[in-house]
PDB file of C-alpha atoms in Angstrom:
ATOM      1  CA  UNK R1241     -23.394  36.128  24.537  1.00 64.00           C
ATOM      2  CA  UNK R1242     -21.813  34.000  21.813  1.00 78.00           C
ATOM      3  CA  UNK R1243     -18.617  32.047  22.346  1.00 95.00           C
ATOM      4  CA  UNK R1244     -16.564  30.506  19.595  1.00 97.00           C
ATOM      5  CA  UNK R1245     -15.567  27.171  18.112  1.00 98.00           C
ATOM      6  CA  UNK R1246     -12.012  26.104  17.338  1.00 98.00           C
ATOM      7  CA  UNK R1247     -11.567  23.111  15.040  1.00 98.00           C
ATOM      8  CA  UNK R1248      -8.273  21.543  16.113  1.00 98.00           C
ATOM      9  CA  UNK R1249      -6.401  18.776  14.331  1.00 98.00           C
ATOM     10  CA  UNK R1250      -5.084  16.351  16.948  1.00 97.00           C
ATOM     11  CA  UNK R1251      -2.585  14.725  14.599  1.00 97.00           C
ATOM     12  CA  UNK R1252      -2.166  11.069  13.614  1.00 96.00           C
ATOM     13  CA  UNK R1253      -2.038   9.453  17.069  1.00 96.00           C
ATOM     14  CA  UNK R1254       1.086  10.391  18.979  1.00 97.00           C
ATOM     15  CA  UNK R1255      -0.001  13.192  21.362  1.00 97.00           C
ATOM     16  CA  UNK R1256       3.364  14.923  20.862  1.00 97.00           C
ATOM     17  CA  UNK R1257       2.430  15.524  17.223  1.00 98.00           C
ATOM     18  CA  UNK R1258      -0.278  18.076  17.971  1.00 98.00           C
ATOM     19  CA  UNK R1259       0.714  21.592  16.905  1.00 98.00           C
ATOM     20  CA  UNK R1260       1.762  24.196  19.463  1.00 98.00           C
ATOM     21  CA  UNK R1261      -1.230  26.305  18.440  1.00 98.00           C
ATOM     22  CA  UNK R1262      -3.558  23.342  18.906  1.00 98.00           C
ATOM     23  CA  UNK R1263      -2.184  22.723  22.405  1.00 98.00           C
ATOM     24  CA  UNK R1264      -2.690  26.395  23.295  1.00 98.00           C
ATOM     25  CA  UNK R1265      -6.297  26.209  22.117  1.00 98.00           C
ATOM     26  CA  UNK R1266      -6.910  23.208  24.362  1.00 98.00           C
ATOM     27  CA  UNK R1267      -5.411  25.064  27.333  1.00 98.00           C
ATOM     28  CA  UNK R1268      -7.990  27.838  26.826  1.00 98.00           C
ATOM     29  CA  UNK R1269     -11.018  25.570  26.272  1.00 98.00           C
ATOM     30  CA  UNK R1270     -14.226  25.654  28.284  1.00 98.00           C
ATOM     31  CA  UNK R1271     -15.440  22.477  26.606  1.00 98.00           C
ATOM     32  CA  UNK R1272     -13.682  19.857  24.458  1.00 98.00           C
ATOM     33  CA  UNK R1273     -15.702  17.817  21.973  1.00 98.00           C
ATOM     34  CA  UNK R1274     -13.503  14.969  20.825  1.00 97.00           C
ATOM     35  CA  UNK R1275     -13.344  11.969  18.496  1.00 94.00           C
ATOM     36  CA  UNK R1276     -12.471   8.291  18.972  1.00 92.00           C
ATOM     37  CA  UNK R1277      -8.942   8.452  17.562  1.00 92.00           C
ATOM     38  CA  UNK R1278      -7.818  11.398  19.679  1.00 95.00           C
ATOM     39  CA  UNK R1279      -4.977  10.471  22.054  1.00 95.00           C
ATOM     40  CA  UNK R1280      -6.383  10.504  25.628  1.00 95.00           C
ATOM     41  CA  UNK R1281      -3.321  12.433  26.831  1.00 97.00           C
ATOM     42  CA  UNK R1282      -4.426  15.427  24.777  1.00 98.00           C
ATOM     43  CA  UNK R1283      -7.526  15.836  26.924  1.00 98.00           C
ATOM     44  CA  UNK R1284      -5.212  16.514  29.864  1.00 97.00           C
ATOM     45  CA  UNK R1285      -4.057  19.690  28.114  1.00 98.00           C
ATOM     46  CA  UNK R1286      -7.480  21.238  28.737  1.00 98.00           C
ATOM     47  CA  UNK R1287      -8.244  22.842  32.108  1.00 98.00           C
ATOM     48  CA  UNK R1288      -9.449  20.403  34.757  1.00 97.00           C
ATOM     49  CA  UNK R1289     -12.818  22.176  34.926  1.00 98.00           C
ATOM     50  CA  UNK R1290     -13.382  22.048  31.168  1.00 98.00           C
ATOM     51  CA  UNK R1291     -16.259  19.820  30.112  1.00 98.00           C
ATOM     52  CA  UNK R1292     -15.336  16.881  27.904  1.00 98.00           C
ATOM     53  CA  UNK R1293     -17.893  15.478  25.453  1.00 97.00           C
ATOM     54  CA  UNK R1294     -17.208  12.305  23.466  1.00 96.00           C
ATOM     55  CA  UNK R1295     -18.726  12.171  19.976  1.00 94.00           C
ATOM     56  CA  UNK R1296     -16.598   9.457  18.395  1.00 88.00           C
ATOM     57  CA  UNK R1297     -17.522   7.433  15.350  1.00 77.00           C
ATOM     58  CA  UNK R1298     -16.466   3.839  14.798  1.00 69.00           C
ATOM     59  CA  UNK R1299     -17.388   1.061  12.369  1.00 61.00           C
ATOM     60  CA  UNK R1300     -20.878  -0.129  13.191  1.00 59.00           C
ATOM     61  CA  UNK R1301     -21.906   2.725  15.457  1.00 59.00           C
ATOM     62  CA  UNK R1302     -21.621   6.420  16.288  1.00 62.00           C
ATOM     63  CA  UNK R1303     -21.862   8.139  19.658  1.00 73.00           C
ATOM     64  CA  UNK R1304     -23.613  10.990  17.806  1.00 87.00           C
ATOM     65  CA  UNK R1305     -24.750  11.599  14.253  1.00 91.00           C
ATOM     66  CA  UNK R1306     -22.988  14.427  12.467  1.00 92.00           C
ATOM     67  CA  UNK R1307     -26.083  16.615  12.642  1.00 95.00           C
ATOM     68  CA  UNK R1308     -26.131  16.201  16.419  1.00 95.00           C
ATOM     69  CA  UNK R1309     -22.449  17.104  16.680  1.00 96.00           C
ATOM     70  CA  UNK R1310     -23.082  20.269  14.668  1.00 97.00           C
ATOM     71  CA  UNK R1311     -25.935  21.171  17.007  1.00 97.00           C
ATOM     72  CA  UNK R1312     -23.810  20.614  20.123  1.00 97.00           C
ATOM     73  CA  UNK R1313     -21.066  22.880  18.785  1.00 97.00           C
ATOM     74  CA  UNK R1314     -23.541  25.680  18.146  1.00 97.00           C
ATOM     75  CA  UNK R1315     -25.327  25.132  21.455  1.00 97.00           C
ATOM     76  CA  UNK R1316     -22.136  25.207  23.536  1.00 97.00           C
ATOM     77  CA  UNK R1317     -20.835  28.302  21.768  1.00 97.00           C
ATOM     78  CA  UNK R1318     -24.232  29.920  22.335  1.00 96.00           C
ATOM     79  CA  UNK R1319     -23.595  29.606  26.057  1.00 96.00           C
ATOM     80  CA  UNK R1320     -20.599  31.888  25.650  1.00 96.00           C
ATOM     81  CA  UNK R1321     -18.042  29.081  25.828  1.00 97.00           C
ATOM     82  CA  UNK R1322     -14.812  28.521  23.969  1.00 98.00           C
ATOM     83  CA  UNK R1323     -15.419  25.177  22.300  1.00 98.00           C
ATOM     84  CA  UNK R1324     -12.519  23.080  21.037  1.00 98.00           C
ATOM     85  CA  UNK R1325     -13.605  20.486  18.508  1.00 98.00           C
ATOM     86  CA  UNK R1326     -10.700  18.041  18.682  1.00 98.00           C
ATOM     87  CA  UNK R1327     -10.471  15.817  15.624  1.00 96.00           C
ATOM     88  CA  UNK R1328      -7.963  13.103  14.737  1.00 95.00           C
ATOM     89  CA  UNK R1329      -5.502  13.998  11.987  1.00 96.00           C
ATOM     90  CA  UNK R1330      -6.491  17.170  10.161  1.00 97.00           C
ATOM     91  CA  UNK R1331     -10.060  18.523  10.455  1.00 96.00           C
ATOM     92  CA  UNK R1332     -10.386  18.933   6.695  1.00 97.00           C
ATOM     93  CA  UNK R1333      -9.022  15.558   5.547  1.00 96.00           C
ATOM     94  CA  UNK R1334     -12.000  13.177   5.793  1.00 92.00           C
ATOM     95  CA  UNK R1335     -12.765  14.749   9.162  1.00 91.00           C
ATOM     96  CA  UNK R1336     -16.045  16.469   8.210  1.00 94.00           C
ATOM     97  CA  UNK R1337     -14.550  19.695   9.483  1.00 96.00           C
ATOM     98  CA  UNK R1338     -16.004  21.550   6.519  1.00 97.00           C
ATOM     99  CA  UNK R1339     -19.518  20.565   7.559  1.00 97.00           C
ATOM    100  CA  UNK R1340     -18.915  21.804  11.086  1.00 97.00           C
ATOM    101  CA  UNK R1341     -17.450  25.071   9.795  1.00 98.00           C
ATOM    102  CA  UNK R1342     -20.573  25.632   7.682  1.00 98.00           C
ATOM    103  CA  UNK R1343     -22.854  24.790  10.612  1.00 97.00           C
ATOM    104  CA  UNK R1344     -21.108  27.448  12.692  1.00 97.00           C
ATOM    105  CA  UNK R1345     -21.348  29.968   9.844  1.00 97.00           C
ATOM    106  CA  UNK R1346     -25.086  29.330   9.465  1.00 96.00           C
ATOM    107  CA  UNK R1347     -25.564  29.947  13.205  1.00 96.00           C
ATOM    108  CA  UNK R1348     -23.389  33.047  13.267  1.00 96.00           C
ATOM    109  CA  UNK R1349     -20.794  31.384  15.519  1.00 96.00           C
ATOM    110  CA  UNK R1350     -17.157  32.450  15.033  1.00 97.00           C
ATOM    111  CA  UNK R1351     -15.053  29.449  14.041  1.00 97.00           C
ATOM    112  CA  UNK R1352     -11.293  29.100  13.746  1.00 98.00           C
ATOM    113  CA  UNK R1353      -9.476  26.196  12.084  1.00 98.00           C
ATOM    114  CA  UNK R1354      -6.147  24.937  13.408  1.00 98.00           C
ATOM    115  CA  UNK R1355      -4.740  22.361  10.952  1.00 98.00           C
ATOM    116  CA  UNK R1356      -3.285  19.079  12.136  1.00 98.00           C
ATOM    117  CA  UNK R1357      -0.896  16.474  10.756  1.00 97.00           C
ATOM    118  CA  UNK R1358      -2.951  14.099   8.629  1.00 97.00           C
ATOM    119  CA  UNK R1359      -2.384  10.354   8.812  1.00 95.00           C
ATOM    120  CA  UNK R1360      -2.411  10.369   5.006  1.00 97.00           C
ATOM    121  CA  UNK R1361       1.174  11.611   5.159  1.00 97.00           C
ATOM    122  CA  UNK R1362       2.168  10.710   8.739  1.00 97.00           C
ATOM    123  CA  UNK R1363       1.292   7.000   8.570  1.00 97.00           C
ATOM    124  CA  UNK R1364       3.542   6.327   5.561  1.00 97.00           C
ATOM    125  CA  UNK R1365       6.291   8.527   7.003  1.00 97.00           C
ATOM    126  CA  UNK R1366       6.190   6.739  10.363  1.00 96.00           C
ATOM    127  CA  UNK R1367       7.310   3.500   8.720  1.00 96.00           C
ATOM    128  CA  UNK R1368       9.788   5.115   6.335  1.00 96.00           C
ATOM    129  CA  UNK R1369       7.590   5.547   3.264  1.00 97.00           C
ATOM    130  CA  UNK R1370       7.716   8.979   1.564  1.00 96.00           C
ATOM    131  CA  UNK R1371       4.603   9.685  -0.488  1.00 97.00           C
ATOM    132  CA  UNK R1372       6.838  11.445  -3.023  1.00 97.00           C
ATOM    133  CA  UNK R1373      10.411  10.514  -3.935  1.00 96.00           C
ATOM    134  CA  UNK R1374      12.642  11.878  -6.678  1.00 95.00           C
ATOM    135  CA  UNK R1375      12.756   9.549  -9.649  1.00 94.00           C
ATOM    136  CA  UNK R1376       9.989   7.322  -8.282  1.00 94.00           C
ATOM    137  CA  UNK R1377       6.896   9.339  -7.345  1.00 96.00           C
ATOM    138  CA  UNK R1378       6.153  12.909  -8.364  1.00 96.00           C
ATOM    139  CA  UNK R1379       2.477  12.872  -7.344  1.00 97.00           C
ATOM    140  CA  UNK R1380       0.160  11.368  -4.774  1.00 97.00           C
ATOM    141  CA  UNK R1381      -3.571  11.274  -4.083  1.00 96.00           C
ATOM    142  CA  UNK R1382      -5.568  10.619  -0.934  1.00 95.00           C
ATOM    143  CA  UNK R1383      -8.938   8.875  -1.005  1.00 94.00           C
ATOM    144  CA  UNK R1384     -11.101   6.998   1.446  1.00 90.00           C
ATOM    145  CA  UNK R1385     -11.346   3.227   1.239  1.00 85.00           C
ATOM    146  CA  UNK R1386     -14.363   2.995   3.540  1.00 74.00           C
ATOM    147  CA  UNK R1387     -16.747   2.677   0.582  1.00 63.00           C
ATOM    148  CA  UNK R1388     -14.296   1.528  -2.079  1.00 59.00           C
ATOM    149  CA  UNK R1389     -15.786  -1.096  -4.320  1.00 54.00           C
ATOM    150  CA  UNK R1390     -19.220  -0.742  -2.698  1.00 53.00           C
ATOM    151  CA  UNK R1391     -21.270   0.274  -5.724  1.00 54.00           C
ATOM    152  CA  UNK R1392     -24.512   0.160  -3.709  1.00 55.00           C
ATOM    153  CA  UNK R1393     -23.326   2.972  -1.408  1.00 59.00           C
ATOM    154  CA  UNK R1394     -24.622   6.442  -2.395  1.00 52.00           C
ATOM    155  CA  UNK R1395     -21.187   8.018  -1.782  1.00 62.00           C
ATOM    156  CA  UNK R1396     -19.108   5.074  -2.963  1.00 67.00           C
ATOM    157  CA  UNK R1397     -15.612   5.892  -4.164  1.00 75.00           C
ATOM    158  CA  UNK R1398     -14.982   5.106  -7.830  1.00 81.00           C
ATOM    159  CA  UNK R1399     -11.387   3.921  -7.727  1.00 87.00           C
ATOM    160  CA  UNK R1400     -11.202   3.636 -11.500  1.00 87.00           C
ATOM    161  CA  UNK R1401     -11.016   7.428 -11.693  1.00 86.00           C
ATOM    162  CA  UNK R1402      -7.908   7.699  -9.514  1.00 90.00           C
ATOM    163  CA  UNK R1403      -6.285   4.266  -9.600  1.00 91.00           C
ATOM    164  CA  UNK R1404      -3.765   5.045 -12.331  1.00 92.00           C
ATOM    165  CA  UNK R1405      -3.861   8.845 -12.243  1.00 93.00           C
ATOM    166  CA  UNK R1406      -1.125   9.244  -9.645  1.00 95.00           C
ATOM    167  CA  UNK R1407       2.201   7.668  -8.701  1.00 97.00           C
ATOM    168  CA  UNK R1408       1.377   7.075  -5.038  1.00 97.00           C
ATOM    169  CA  UNK R1409      -2.110   6.330  -3.798  1.00 97.00           C
ATOM    170  CA  UNK R1410      -2.943   6.673  -0.096  1.00 97.00           C
ATOM    171  CA  UNK R1411      -6.216   5.176   1.077  1.00 96.00           C
ATOM    172  CA  UNK R1412      -7.508   5.998   4.547  1.00 95.00           C
ATOM    173  CA  UNK R1413      -9.816   3.747   6.583  1.00 91.00           C
ATOM    174  CA  UNK R1414      -8.564   0.824   4.532  1.00 91.00           C
ATOM    175  CA  UNK R1415      -8.636  -2.155   6.899  1.00 91.00           C
ATOM    176  CA  UNK R1416     -12.339  -2.950   6.674  1.00 89.00           C
ATOM    177  CA  UNK R1417     -12.370  -3.285   2.885  1.00 90.00           C
ATOM    178  CA  UNK R1418      -8.778  -4.188   2.151  1.00 94.00           C
ATOM    179  CA  UNK R1419      -9.442  -7.187  -0.115  1.00 94.00           C
ATOM    180  CA  UNK R1420     -12.101  -5.350  -2.117  1.00 92.00           C
ATOM    181  CA  UNK R1421      -9.932  -2.252  -2.398  1.00 94.00           C
ATOM    182  CA  UNK R1422      -6.841  -4.075  -3.613  1.00 95.00           C
ATOM    183  CA  UNK R1423      -8.905  -6.079  -6.099  1.00 94.00           C
ATOM    184  CA  UNK R1424     -10.600  -2.915  -7.376  1.00 93.00           C
ATOM    185  CA  UNK R1425      -7.247  -1.182  -7.876  1.00 95.00           C
ATOM    186  CA  UNK R1426      -5.875  -4.152  -9.818  1.00 96.00           C
ATOM    187  CA  UNK R1427      -9.019  -4.268 -11.944  1.00 94.00           C
ATOM    188  CA  UNK R1428      -8.618  -0.537 -12.610  1.00 94.00           C
ATOM    189  CA  UNK R1429      -5.096  -0.984 -13.951  1.00 95.00           C
ATOM    190  CA  UNK R1430      -2.605  -0.912 -11.057  1.00 96.00           C
ATOM    191  CA  UNK R1431      -0.124  -3.799 -11.415  1.00 97.00           C
ATOM    192  CA  UNK R1432      -0.865  -6.757  -9.160  1.00 97.00           C
ATOM    193  CA  UNK R1433       2.837  -6.953  -8.241  1.00 97.00           C
ATOM    194  CA  UNK R1434       3.113  -3.265  -7.352  1.00 97.00           C
ATOM    195  CA  UNK R1435       4.474  -2.598  -3.840  1.00 97.00           C
ATOM    196  CA  UNK R1436       1.821  -1.862  -1.218  1.00 98.00           C
ATOM    197  CA  UNK R1437       1.863  -1.370   2.534  1.00 98.00           C
ATOM    198  CA  UNK R1438      -0.674  -1.252   5.351  1.00 98.00           C
ATOM    199  CA  UNK R1439       0.054   0.765   8.511  1.00 98.00           C
ATOM    200  CA  UNK R1440      -2.072   0.248  11.625  1.00 97.00           C
ATOM    201  CA  UNK R1441      -2.276   2.677  14.566  1.00 97.00           C
ATOM    202  CA  UNK R1442       0.444   4.866  13.042  1.00 97.00           C
ATOM    203  CA  UNK R1443       2.696   6.872  15.403  1.00 97.00           C
ATOM    204  CA  UNK R1444       1.342   5.127  18.512  1.00 96.00           C
ATOM    205  CA  UNK R1445       2.878   2.359  20.665  1.00 96.00           C
ATOM    206  CA  UNK R1446       0.477  -0.069  18.940  1.00 96.00           C
ATOM    207  CA  UNK R1447       1.831   0.758  15.466  1.00 97.00           C
ATOM    208  CA  UNK R1448       2.330  -2.213  13.139  1.00 96.00           C
ATOM    209  CA  UNK R1449       2.815  -2.516   9.411  1.00 97.00           C
ATOM    210  CA  UNK R1450       3.064  -5.056   6.621  1.00 97.00           C
ATOM    211  CA  UNK R1451       4.598  -4.603   3.178  1.00 97.00           C
ATOM    212  CA  UNK R1452       3.895  -6.728   0.142  1.00 97.00           C
ATOM    213  CA  UNK R1453       2.219  -6.314  -3.211  1.00 97.00           C
ATOM    214  CA  UNK R1454      -1.314  -5.344  -4.127  1.00 97.00           C
ATOM    215  CA  UNK R1455      -2.054  -9.005  -4.799  1.00 97.00           C
ATOM    216  CA  UNK R1456      -0.728 -10.498  -1.575  1.00 97.00           C
ATOM    217  CA  UNK R1457      -1.230  -7.659   0.918  1.00 98.00           C
ATOM    218  CA  UNK R1458      -4.715  -8.765   2.079  1.00 97.00           C
ATOM    219  CA  UNK R1459      -3.395 -12.208   3.011  1.00 97.00           C
ATOM    220  CA  UNK R1460      -0.345 -10.723   4.726  1.00 97.00           C
ATOM    221  CA  UNK R1461      -2.532  -8.313   6.679  1.00 97.00           C
ATOM    222  CA  UNK R1462      -4.889 -11.095   7.755  1.00 97.00           C
ATOM    223  CA  UNK R1463      -1.982 -13.252   8.892  1.00 97.00           C
ATOM    224  CA  UNK R1464      -0.671 -10.328  10.959  1.00 96.00           C
ATOM    225  CA  UNK R1465      -4.137  -9.649  12.459  1.00 96.00           C
ATOM    226  CA  UNK R1466      -4.136  -6.110  11.100  1.00 95.00           C
ATOM    227  CA  UNK R1467      -7.271  -4.079  11.709  1.00 94.00           C
ATOM    228  CA  UNK R1468      -8.576  -0.522  11.909  1.00 93.00           C
ATOM    229  CA  UNK R1469      -7.481   2.186  12.023  1.00 94.00           C
ATOM    230  CA  UNK R1470      -5.156   1.532   9.118  1.00 96.00           C
ATOM    231  CA  UNK R1471      -3.762   3.350   6.099  1.00 97.00           C
ATOM    232  CA  UNK R1472      -3.023   1.710   2.754  1.00 97.00           C
ATOM    233  CA  UNK R1473      -0.148   2.991   0.616  1.00 98.00           C
ATOM    234  CA  UNK R1474       0.176   1.834  -2.999  1.00 98.00           C
ATOM    235  CA  UNK R1475       3.126   2.646  -5.247  1.00 97.00           C
ATOM    236  CA  UNK R1476       6.821   2.069  -5.741  1.00 96.00           C
ATOM    237  CA  UNK R1477       7.590   4.142  -2.631  1.00 97.00           C
ATOM    238  CA  UNK R1478       6.021   1.410  -0.480  1.00 97.00           C
ATOM    239  CA  UNK R1479       9.104  -0.733  -1.121  1.00 95.00           C
ATOM    240  CA  UNK R1480      11.491   1.907   0.213  1.00 93.00           C
ATOM    241  CA  UNK R1481      11.681   0.587   3.803  1.00 90.00           C
ATOM    242  CA  UNK R1482      12.963  -2.740   2.452  1.00 84.00           C
ATOM    243  CA  UNK R1483      15.520  -0.880   0.337  1.00 85.00           C
ATOM    244  CA  UNK R1484      16.681   1.057   3.401  1.00 83.00           C
ATOM    245  CA  UNK R1485      17.042  -2.161   5.397  1.00 79.00           C
ATOM    246  CA  UNK R1486      18.919  -3.822   2.544  1.00 76.00           C
ATOM    247  CA  UNK R1487      21.360  -0.928   2.156  1.00 77.00           C
ATOM    248  CA  UNK R1488      21.895  -0.670   5.906  1.00 75.00           C
ATOM    249  CA  UNK R1489      22.721  -4.371   6.036  1.00 74.00           C
ATOM    250  CA  UNK R1490      25.183  -4.041   3.158  1.00 72.00           C
ATOM    251  CA  UNK R1491      26.791  -1.009   4.815  1.00 71.00           C
ATOM    252  CA  UNK R1492      27.153  -2.840   8.101  1.00 72.00           C
ATOM    253  CA  UNK R1493      28.733  -5.861   6.447  1.00 72.00           C
ATOM    254  CA  UNK R1494      31.166  -3.637   4.553  1.00 71.00           C
ATOM    255  CA  UNK R1495      32.581  -2.136   7.750  1.00 71.00           C
ATOM    256  CA  UNK R1496      36.133  -3.339   8.471  1.00 69.00           C
ATOM    257  CA  UNK R1497      36.351  -5.805  11.333  1.00 61.00           C
ATOM    258  CA  UNK R1498      36.485  -3.902  14.594  1.00 55.00           C
ATOM    259  CA  UNK R1499      35.696  -0.532  13.001  1.00 56.00           C
ATOM    260  CA  UNK R1500      32.915   1.543  14.531  1.00 56.00           C
ATOM    261  CA  UNK R1501      29.622   1.312  12.626  1.00 49.00           C
TER     262      UNK R1501
END
């Protein structure tokens, strides 16, 4: 008897941001295989008797290699179970969900994909940065910063190909190589004084952010003790939170004395 696998996007961090369909899938799970950045509260949505298997990856070490995760998915489904593969953000945005989908297909295991809110859009939005904005940004691209500027890596990201090809650039997993990434973007043609922001633990109680320019952001982030997981946003839209604050201050000061704000 063959069960099935459901790839579920857990969203960017806040457990309330999982989709209704994703929550329903968890409620019907026999086993939940989950990542490091999944909100612990989401595991409570699964039945008490459901098995929970941690397969998280973090800088410097993995609980399981990807090939092992693929094998566990197939093995558990082969036992006739409904397997929820719970992944932070969206399964198909740097989540290796495509590899897991193919592994299921090769084994003849039915697999459903339930999209999730990706941090590529949610992290900027959480601090008031739209990735597109009329008159400022008509395009955006999402890349990984985990291998940015690391020419010796076999899958290193060549930032020169995307650095100036889009108005807004969103780089995931940016904290570990922030200095190298910012320097590589400047070398590839992005202005050193262009607005840039770093958002850490977006949509969670631990959320923090810093806004500066490409040139000074690494120093600002270091001074603020920013670390992973973090998302880097580069482009004119990164200055919008300061503009909002400035306009709100002006509006407040323009209120007549004693008038309601």
